[in-house]
mmCIF file of C-alpha atoms in Angstrom:
data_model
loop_
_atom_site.group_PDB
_atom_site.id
_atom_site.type_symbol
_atom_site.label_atom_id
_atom_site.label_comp_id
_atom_site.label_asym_id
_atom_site.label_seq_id
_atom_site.Cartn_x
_atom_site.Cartn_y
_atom_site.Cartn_z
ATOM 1 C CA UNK A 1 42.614 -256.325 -83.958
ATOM 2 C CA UNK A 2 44.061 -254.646 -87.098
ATOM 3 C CA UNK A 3 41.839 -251.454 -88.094
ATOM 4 C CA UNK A 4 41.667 -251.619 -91.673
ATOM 5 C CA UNK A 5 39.650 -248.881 -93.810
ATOM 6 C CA UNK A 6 39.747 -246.059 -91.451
ATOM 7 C CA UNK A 7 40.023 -242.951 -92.641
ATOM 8 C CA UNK A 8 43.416 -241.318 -92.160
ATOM 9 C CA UNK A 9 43.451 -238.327 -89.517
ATOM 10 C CA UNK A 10 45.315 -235.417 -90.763
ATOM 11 C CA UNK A 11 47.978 -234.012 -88.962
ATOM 12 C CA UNK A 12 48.248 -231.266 -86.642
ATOM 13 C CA UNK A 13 49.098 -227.525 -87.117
ATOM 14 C CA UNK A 14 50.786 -226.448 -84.195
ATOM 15 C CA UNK A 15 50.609 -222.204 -84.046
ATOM 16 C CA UNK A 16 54.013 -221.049 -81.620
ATOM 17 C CA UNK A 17 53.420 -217.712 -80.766
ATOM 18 C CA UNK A 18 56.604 -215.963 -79.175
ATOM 19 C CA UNK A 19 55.484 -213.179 -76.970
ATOM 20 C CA UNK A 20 52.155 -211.613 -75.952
ATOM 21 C CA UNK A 21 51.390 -209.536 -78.756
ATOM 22 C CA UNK A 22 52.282 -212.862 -81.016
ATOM 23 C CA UNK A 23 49.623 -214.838 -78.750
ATOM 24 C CA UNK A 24 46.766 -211.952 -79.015
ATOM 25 C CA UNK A 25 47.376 -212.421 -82.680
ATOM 26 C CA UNK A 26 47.561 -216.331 -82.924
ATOM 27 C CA UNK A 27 43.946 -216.172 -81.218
ATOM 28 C CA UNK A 28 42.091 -215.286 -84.291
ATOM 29 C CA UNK A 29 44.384 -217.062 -86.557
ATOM 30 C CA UNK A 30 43.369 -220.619 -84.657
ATOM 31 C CA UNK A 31 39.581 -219.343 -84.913
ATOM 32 C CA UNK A 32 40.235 -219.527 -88.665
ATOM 33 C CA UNK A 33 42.156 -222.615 -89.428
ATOM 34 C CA UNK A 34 39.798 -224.945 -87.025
ATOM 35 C CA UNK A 35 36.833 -222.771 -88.618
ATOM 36 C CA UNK A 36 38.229 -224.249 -92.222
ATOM 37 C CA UNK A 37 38.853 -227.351 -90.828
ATOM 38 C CA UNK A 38 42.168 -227.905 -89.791
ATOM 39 C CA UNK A 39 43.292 -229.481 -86.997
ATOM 40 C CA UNK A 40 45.220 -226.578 -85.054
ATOM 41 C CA UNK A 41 46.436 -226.116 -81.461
ATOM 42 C CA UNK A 42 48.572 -223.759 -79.588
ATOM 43 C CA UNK A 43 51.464 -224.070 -77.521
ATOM 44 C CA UNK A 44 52.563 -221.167 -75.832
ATOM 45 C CA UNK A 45 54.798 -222.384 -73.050
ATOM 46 C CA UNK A 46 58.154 -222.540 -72.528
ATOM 47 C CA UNK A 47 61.236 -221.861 -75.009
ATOM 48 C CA UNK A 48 60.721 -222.342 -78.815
ATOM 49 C CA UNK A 49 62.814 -225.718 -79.118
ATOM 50 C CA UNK A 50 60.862 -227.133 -76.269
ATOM 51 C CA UNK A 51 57.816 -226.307 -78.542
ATOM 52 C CA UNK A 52 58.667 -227.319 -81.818
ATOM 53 C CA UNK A 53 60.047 -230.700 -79.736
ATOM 54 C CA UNK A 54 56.035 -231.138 -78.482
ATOM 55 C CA UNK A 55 54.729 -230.311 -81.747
ATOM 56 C CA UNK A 56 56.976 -232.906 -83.207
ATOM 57 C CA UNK A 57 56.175 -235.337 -80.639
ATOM 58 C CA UNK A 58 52.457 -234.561 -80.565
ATOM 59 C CA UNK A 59 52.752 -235.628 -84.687
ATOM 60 C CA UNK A 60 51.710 -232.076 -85.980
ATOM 61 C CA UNK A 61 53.302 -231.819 -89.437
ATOM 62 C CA UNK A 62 53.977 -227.927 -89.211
ATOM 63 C CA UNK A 63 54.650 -225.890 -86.835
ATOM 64 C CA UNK A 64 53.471 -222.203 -87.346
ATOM 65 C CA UNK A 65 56.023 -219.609 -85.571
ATOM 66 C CA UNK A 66 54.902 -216.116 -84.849
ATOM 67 C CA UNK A 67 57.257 -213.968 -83.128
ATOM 68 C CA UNK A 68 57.803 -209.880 -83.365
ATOM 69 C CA UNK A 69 59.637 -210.065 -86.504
ATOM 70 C CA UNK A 70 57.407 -212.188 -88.568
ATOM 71 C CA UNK A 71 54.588 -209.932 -87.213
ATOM 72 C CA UNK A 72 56.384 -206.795 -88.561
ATOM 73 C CA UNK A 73 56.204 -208.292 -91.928
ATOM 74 C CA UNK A 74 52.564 -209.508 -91.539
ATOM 75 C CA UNK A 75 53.686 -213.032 -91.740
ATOM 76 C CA UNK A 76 54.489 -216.424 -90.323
ATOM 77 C CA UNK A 77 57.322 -218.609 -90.755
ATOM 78 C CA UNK A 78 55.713 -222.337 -91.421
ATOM 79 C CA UNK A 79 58.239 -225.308 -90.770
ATOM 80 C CA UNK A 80 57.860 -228.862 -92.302
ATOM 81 C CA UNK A 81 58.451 -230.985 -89.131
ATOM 82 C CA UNK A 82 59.114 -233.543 -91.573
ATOM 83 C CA UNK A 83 61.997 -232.450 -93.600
ATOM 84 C CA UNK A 84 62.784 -229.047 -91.240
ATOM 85 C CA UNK A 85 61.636 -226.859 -94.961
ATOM 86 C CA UNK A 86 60.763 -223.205 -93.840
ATOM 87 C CA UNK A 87 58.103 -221.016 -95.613
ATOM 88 C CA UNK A 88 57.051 -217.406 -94.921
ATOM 89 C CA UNK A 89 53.257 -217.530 -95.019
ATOM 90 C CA UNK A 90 51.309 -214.267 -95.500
ATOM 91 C CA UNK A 91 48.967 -214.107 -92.039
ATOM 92 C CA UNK A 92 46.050 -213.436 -94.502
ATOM 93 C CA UNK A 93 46.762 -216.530 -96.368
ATOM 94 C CA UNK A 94 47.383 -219.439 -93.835
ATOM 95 C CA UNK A 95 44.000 -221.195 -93.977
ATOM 96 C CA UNK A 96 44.504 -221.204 -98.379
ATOM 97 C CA UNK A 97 48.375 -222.573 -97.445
ATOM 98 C CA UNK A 98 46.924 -225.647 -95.616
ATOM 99 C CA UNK A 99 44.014 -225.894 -97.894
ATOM 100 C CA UNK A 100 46.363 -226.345 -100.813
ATOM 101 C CA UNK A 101 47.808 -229.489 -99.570
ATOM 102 C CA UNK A 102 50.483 -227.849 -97.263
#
C-alpha cells in the first residue's frame, strides 16, 4: 500500500552536548526548539563521532554541537548532515536559524 499525500515529516535536530556544563545548557535550548516546533532530541552518550553517526542514522538533518569552546563564545557549531557544511549559530538565535528554513 503506497501512502500517497502525506504530509512530509521534517527532520530531526539532534543537540550534542560535550561535557556537563554543555548538557545543563542544551536543557533549555531543547525546551525552546520543541517549544517552536522543531523536532529536537539529545544525545549525550558516548564519543562525538559515535553521535553525529546516530544522528545521521536516526535521519536528523543537523546536528547541533555544544562543547566548552563554542560555549565560551556563546555559540553552537550547526553541521549539515547532508553535505557536512558547518555554521556557528548564536545560542540566542537557534530557534530563528531553523525557523528560517535551516
Amino acid at each position: 500500500m503506497m501512502l500517497e499525500n502525506t504530509p512530509d515529516v521534517p527532520r530531526a535536530v539532534t543537540m550534542i552536548p560535550m561535557g556537563a556544563e554543555a548538557q545543563m545548557r542544551a536543557l533549555p535550548l531543547v525546551r525552546d526548539l520543541r517549544a517552536a516546533g522543531i523536532r529536537t532530541l539529545m544525545d549525550y552518550k558516548g564519543n562525538m563521532k559515535k553521535r553525529l553517526n546516530r544522528a545521521s542514522k536516526g535521519q536528523a538533518r543537523f546536528a547541533v554541537l555544544l562543547g566548552e569552546d563554542e560555549l565560551a563564545k556563546s555559540i553552537a557549531t550547526v553541521r549539515d548532515l547532508d553535505s557536512g557544511d558547518q555554521t556557528e549559530v548564536a545560542l540566542d538565535a537557534l530557534v530563528t536559524h531553523f525557523q528560517s528554513g535551516h
